[in-house]
């Protein structure tokens, strides 16, 4: 059988100041799935996401990416995993660091060995996808928030990851960009984990939804079932917007 | 205390440049063990802070300039080896980018600030930490006192170099008195900054402090579906 | 009701080429000149060689110093660096100039007097030497940093075998300077918009707390950014263009200056 | 007649690097109105907002807050205006800077002269409003993004401004917090300017909507009219979410 894209076992984590954010998360995501990761503010979604490529060291529990254990000690393995798992951070300022947008998007592919015309092509394409081509020579920190978010998405797309993890990708995007991003995600043949507070967006894009609450998974089902289970939603500070209905 | 070009003669500069190169080589060996993925950027940030703080140059009585050194601070945060490297980098960049400290005097400056400042500071830190109870605030106090003492120590290094190869005509005694005297004053500022910075890091990210190894808390596991 | 308003294009000041706000980029002056186009490590070697010739010259050979200064002026002109800019940046030297100015008044040995003041000959010479050599040193560094970006200088040092770990720390530093100034600016704006204006000693406590918070904040921001870099395959080396081998011609071009200085120095010795 | 809360005349602005973001904005907002400021990414919304209390110096055009000119030279006047206009920034990291959440919320009221029990009361109340009471002693930068956003709102509420300007306040908030924020805003008797990409939210909360596009105002009408004008929406990269309908 095919190894699942992601397999998380009993993952627990406390921040250095002692705050425990994850209390034993178990989750399996198969290749090609698109899964929405829902949950109230402070549930631990970002903390979980940061584990998926070894940014937070796994101190308790295990994570497997395409069958390979994420292990902070194993530098080579980590490097490989990081080229497979692309994370779009919740805060674009954490993601962008090069002097120009173009260099920033080129950073990942460059490290993967691309050079010259090939590199150029990847960068141009990624920027075109998110509609930021004309900003190529601008410094990223001189962009509007939504523009920074789009560039952040481009930096990750340019790396062609097999597993794409997006932490609230739609926030601060204008509605058209939001739809365009959905179109991009649908067109890619990758596993997608998307953290979001935007229920309609989750419904539109993901077949399956998982709710993380207070550091554990409390629901894992078809998105439709999750979003129509009123008690479940209410218990986890989730609701559908006024004026919105499923079907 | 950044020595400019032509202030100490060439042979002396050469000797200290060689000494600095040797010291950096040793620190590279030592730092390899303690610097990992996460602490390498901390060394960079420490360098940045010291860089920023050292930009505040103010003249000292006898004519030379004084400023904070940051040697003890760096040693407590990232360990003495990485601190030596961080300070050397600061001095390197200052001389290349801002003409602060002569290019030919780099060896002299690295010796005073990146070696004496760091290692004397770290030595005192270890000593004082031993004398105090094992608490978080002891770390802050020890770092602060180490900061105070490291400054005149580094100034003494300058006087030594001056005695060997100084091109100026002031007597060594005069320079010694002026340098050490004023640097005790600067040391007080150094102590305050070091204490504040170490205290702040201890308060919310004690895991980052080299001079303190706290014990990690136990994790609780809850039932998930 | 959809209104249409004609766009008003307002003029803005020409700031020249201003990319980012890197500390190194801020010092850097974008011009097209031979000096700018030389590879950084070649420039660094030339600067050091020139400097050594200067420092090993005795101040009593003042004609040589005039020659050195003219070489520097020539380079400034060729590099299209305004003299005024170089002058302002060399103010960093002031403390040592003060030191040197005092020297002729104190000391021992042979004395002579100009008008009412007695001066020591040895002190005067030593003072002149310190100012002369120090100034040339400062000017050389200024030419280097105005004609080369900080990142290039770093790459030059890397080429000259500066250890990788130090190169890494230095590149973190160059980046963090932005992080720190950014965070500092954010915090300033945040304070101002909630009615705070630092006016005196009574506000030191708030500023000190803020400074401590700044330290952690910039560190954590830097840490996250660093981890983001790792996520994208960073392994210690920032992308840069492949360096082609520097041709002999370029070396010769760059070393003209120190060579001329050395030649003059040697001629002087022979002539004496 | 009563002075309008905000009056903006021919406001144009270029960033120091030469990028012009505003090209002559004219806008009048009366006391007690709640106005949604819509527009695509990079339209200049944030740039406009940053002018409203003198953070960006007005270089061309004029802004009046309750009749008083915003003038960067007039320190006293500026201080008064800043106590009247409360801005919740798009990025909570731009807002929070003190070592603990409690101190951060207390900062504004303290500068306005509040001390002791009174100060304590204001802080407690503001934190309770956004549901962050238990986080009072935590450092703000150790919170989740959504939690930081909520604290950012609290810091501004604590100042009891007469004009509340919110730059994408709902982004990164979980759905329940989003509704709670709407309830808070409705309960306050203040003028509200809200930048948002969330059309349903704008519709729910604001009577009037303004579209800013490429640095000028291109529409100013009842929110309902704006959101039902398909051409207008389309021209400005705005759309209603799938499954959402107005009435
Ligand atoms: N750096 C940190 N140090 C300590 N605690 C933290 C840190 N970052 C987050 N936390 C805490 O960990 C918990 C989980 O935070 P996390 O950022 O994972 O939440 P989240 O689900 O992503 O929330 P949001 O929807 O608001 O983004 C929260 O209670 C938060 O306060
Ligand atoms: N610091 C800056 N320096 C230069 N240009 C900037 C800066 N900040 C923003 N800009 C530019 O000004 C324009 C307006 O930006 P602004 O942040 O006001 O947009 P916005 O409407 O708030 O967008 P968003 O919805 O993405 O937040 C954009 O084109 C942006 O690239
Ligand atoms: Mg989060
Ligand atoms: Mg904005």
PDB file of C-alpha atoms in Angstrom, chain A residues 18-120:
ATOM      1  CA  UNK A  18       6.050  25.990  29.567  1.00  0.00           C
ATOM      2  CA  UNK A  19       2.801  26.556  27.680  1.00  0.00           C
ATOM      3  CA  UNK A  20       1.588  23.263  26.381  1.00  0.00           C
ATOM      4  CA  UNK A  21      -0.159  23.662  23.027  1.00  0.00           C
ATOM      5  CA  UNK A  22      -0.553  20.095  21.729  1.00  0.00           C
ATOM      6  CA  UNK A  23      -1.789  17.215  23.839  1.00  0.00           C
ATOM      7  CA  UNK A  24      -1.491  14.104  21.693  1.00  0.00           C
ATOM      8  CA  UNK A  25      -2.539  14.674  18.116  1.00  0.00           C
ATOM      9  CA  UNK A  26      -3.227  11.681  15.860  1.00  0.00           C
ATOM     10  CA  UNK A  27      -3.844  12.248  12.189  1.00  0.00           C
ATOM     11  CA  UNK A  28      -3.330  10.438   8.899  1.00  0.00           C
ATOM     12  CA  UNK A  29      -3.568  12.227   5.554  1.00  0.00           C
ATOM     13  CA  UNK A  30      -3.342  10.299   2.326  1.00  0.00           C
ATOM     14  CA  UNK A  31      -1.706  11.290  -0.878  1.00  0.00           C
ATOM     15  CA  UNK A  32      -3.729  13.741  -2.953  1.00  0.00           C
ATOM     16  CA  UNK A  33      -6.209  14.579  -0.206  1.00  0.00           C
ATOM     17  CA  UNK A  34      -7.195  18.153   0.552  1.00  0.00           C
ATOM     18  CA  UNK A  35      -7.885  18.527   4.241  1.00  0.00           C
ATOM     19  CA  UNK A  36      -9.144  21.602   6.083  1.00  0.00           C
ATOM     20  CA  UNK A  37      -7.750  22.072   9.569  1.00  0.00           C
ATOM     21  CA  UNK A  38     -10.322  24.010  11.569  1.00  0.00           C
ATOM     22  CA  UNK A  39     -10.447  25.132  15.175  1.00  0.00           C
ATOM     23  CA  UNK A  40     -10.758  28.146  17.440  1.00  0.00           C
ATOM     24  CA  UNK A  41      -8.007  30.703  18.025  1.00  0.00           C
ATOM     25  CA  UNK A  42      -5.269  29.223  20.136  1.00  0.00           C
ATOM     26  CA  UNK A  43      -6.261  25.625  19.431  1.00  0.00           C
ATOM     27  CA  UNK A  44      -2.746  24.727  18.342  1.00  0.00           C
ATOM     28  CA  UNK A  45      -3.175  24.709  14.561  1.00  0.00           C
ATOM     29  CA  UNK A  46      -0.099  26.789  13.837  1.00  0.00           C
ATOM     30  CA  UNK A  47       1.885  24.836  16.386  1.00  0.00           C
ATOM     31  CA  UNK A  48       0.905  21.621  14.629  1.00  0.00           C
ATOM     32  CA  UNK A  49       1.758  23.008  11.209  1.00  0.00           C
ATOM     33  CA  UNK A  50       5.207  24.067  12.388  1.00  0.00           C
ATOM     34  CA  UNK A  51       5.953  20.457  13.254  1.00  0.00           C
ATOM     35  CA  UNK A  52       5.324  19.157   9.794  1.00  0.00           C
ATOM     36  CA  UNK A  53       8.754  19.998   8.484  1.00  0.00           C
ATOM     37  CA  UNK A  54      10.725  19.989  11.681  1.00  0.00           C
ATOM     38  CA  UNK A  55      10.528  23.675  12.532  1.00  0.00           C
ATOM     39  CA  UNK A  56       9.338  22.712  15.981  1.00  0.00           C
ATOM     40  CA  UNK A  57      11.303  19.755  17.140  1.00  0.00           C
ATOM     41  CA  UNK A  58       9.133  16.747  17.923  1.00  0.00           C
ATOM     42  CA  UNK A  59       9.605  16.147  21.631  1.00  0.00           C
ATOM     43  CA  UNK A  60       6.802  13.671  22.162  1.00  0.00           C
ATOM     44  CA  UNK A  61       5.136  11.518  19.546  1.00  0.00           C
ATOM     45  CA  UNK A  62       6.097  10.881  15.955  1.00  0.00           C
ATOM     46  CA  UNK A  63       5.542  12.397  12.542  1.00  0.00           C
ATOM     47  CA  UNK A  64       6.058  10.580   9.267  1.00  0.00           C
ATOM     48  CA  UNK A  65       6.194  12.362   5.923  1.00  0.00           C
ATOM     49  CA  UNK A  66       5.660   9.897   3.083  1.00  0.00           C
ATOM     50  CA  UNK A  67       6.762   7.220   5.488  1.00  0.00           C
ATOM     51  CA  UNK A  68       9.915   8.961   6.632  1.00  0.00           C
ATOM     52  CA  UNK A  69      10.282   9.948  10.272  1.00  0.00           C
ATOM     53  CA  UNK A  70      10.762  13.679  10.919  1.00  0.00           C
ATOM     54  CA  UNK A  71      13.830  13.765  13.114  1.00  0.00           C
ATOM     55  CA  UNK A  72      15.640  16.953  14.038  1.00  0.00           C
ATOM     56  CA  UNK A  73      18.907  15.078  14.509  1.00  0.00           C
ATOM     57  CA  UNK A  74      18.882  13.649  11.015  1.00  0.00           C
ATOM     58  CA  UNK A  75      20.023  16.656   8.976  1.00  0.00           C
ATOM     59  CA  UNK A  76      19.915  14.939   5.623  1.00  0.00           C
ATOM     60  CA  UNK A  77      16.478  13.473   6.172  1.00  0.00           C
ATOM     61  CA  UNK A  78      15.196  16.829   7.342  1.00  0.00           C
ATOM     62  CA  UNK A  79      16.487  18.504   4.228  1.00  0.00           C
ATOM     63  CA  UNK A  80      14.637  16.037   2.088  1.00  0.00           C
ATOM     64  CA  UNK A  81      11.427  16.424   4.074  1.00  0.00           C
ATOM     65  CA  UNK A  82      11.663  20.184   3.807  1.00  0.00           C
ATOM     66  CA  UNK A  83      11.832  19.959   0.062  1.00  0.00           C
ATOM     67  CA  UNK A  84       8.681  17.816   0.114  1.00  0.00           C
ATOM     68  CA  UNK A  85       6.599  19.825   2.559  1.00  0.00           C
ATOM     69  CA  UNK A  86       5.979  23.449   1.623  1.00  0.00           C
ATOM     70  CA  UNK A  87       4.545  25.634   4.362  1.00  0.00           C
ATOM     71  CA  UNK A  88       2.889  29.006   3.825  1.00  0.00           C
ATOM     72  CA  UNK A  89       3.095  30.677   7.209  1.00  0.00           C
ATOM     73  CA  UNK A  90       0.255  32.536   8.805  1.00  0.00           C
ATOM     74  CA  UNK A  91       2.359  35.677   8.981  1.00  0.00           C
ATOM     75  CA  UNK A  92       3.949  36.579   5.632  1.00  0.00           C
ATOM     76  CA  UNK A  93       6.589  38.624   7.439  1.00  0.00           C
ATOM     77  CA  UNK A  94       7.970  35.370   8.772  1.00  0.00           C
ATOM     78  CA  UNK A  95       8.316  34.076   5.274  1.00  0.00           C
ATOM     79  CA  UNK A  96       9.866  36.857   3.243  1.00  0.00           C
ATOM     80  CA  UNK A  97      13.421  37.878   3.846  1.00  0.00           C
ATOM     81  CA  UNK A  98      15.276  38.587   0.639  1.00  0.00           C
ATOM     82  CA  UNK A  99      15.838  42.129  -0.639  1.00  0.00           C
ATOM     83  CA  UNK A 100      13.481  41.738  -3.586  1.00  0.00           C
ATOM     84  CA  UNK A 101      10.363  39.749  -4.338  1.00  0.00           C
ATOM     85  CA  UNK A 102      12.074  38.009  -7.253  1.00  0.00           C
ATOM     86  CA  UNK A 103      15.054  36.908  -5.168  1.00  0.00           C
ATOM     87  CA  UNK A 104      12.733  35.711  -2.462  1.00  0.00           C
ATOM     88  CA  UNK A 105      10.777  33.488  -4.812  1.00  0.00           C
ATOM     89  CA  UNK A 106      14.035  32.249  -6.339  1.00  0.00           C
ATOM     90  CA  UNK A 107      15.460  31.320  -2.951  1.00  0.00           C
ATOM     91  CA  UNK A 108      13.893  27.889  -2.602  1.00  0.00           C
ATOM     92  CA  UNK A 109      14.420  26.652  -6.166  1.00  0.00           C
ATOM     93  CA  UNK A 110      17.994  27.971  -6.042  1.00  0.00           C
ATOM     94  CA  UNK A 111      18.701  25.908  -2.961  1.00  0.00           C
ATOM     95  CA  UNK A 112      17.282  22.911  -4.770  1.00  0.00           C
ATOM     96  CA  UNK A 113      19.902  23.400  -7.444  1.00  0.00           C
ATOM     97  CA  UNK A 114      18.094  25.359 -10.139  1.00  0.00           C
ATOM     98  CA  UNK A 115      20.137  27.980 -11.986  1.00  0.00           C
ATOM     99  CA  UNK A 116      19.998  30.359 -14.899  1.00  0.00           C
ATOM    100  CA  UNK A 117      17.129  30.306 -17.355  1.00  0.00           C
ATOM    101  CA  UNK A 118      15.398  27.430 -15.608  1.00  0.00           C
ATOM    102  CA  UNK A 119      15.389  29.291 -12.312  1.00  0.00           C
ATOM    103  CA  UNK A 120      14.141  32.385 -14.068  1.00  0.00           C
TER     104      UNK A 120
END
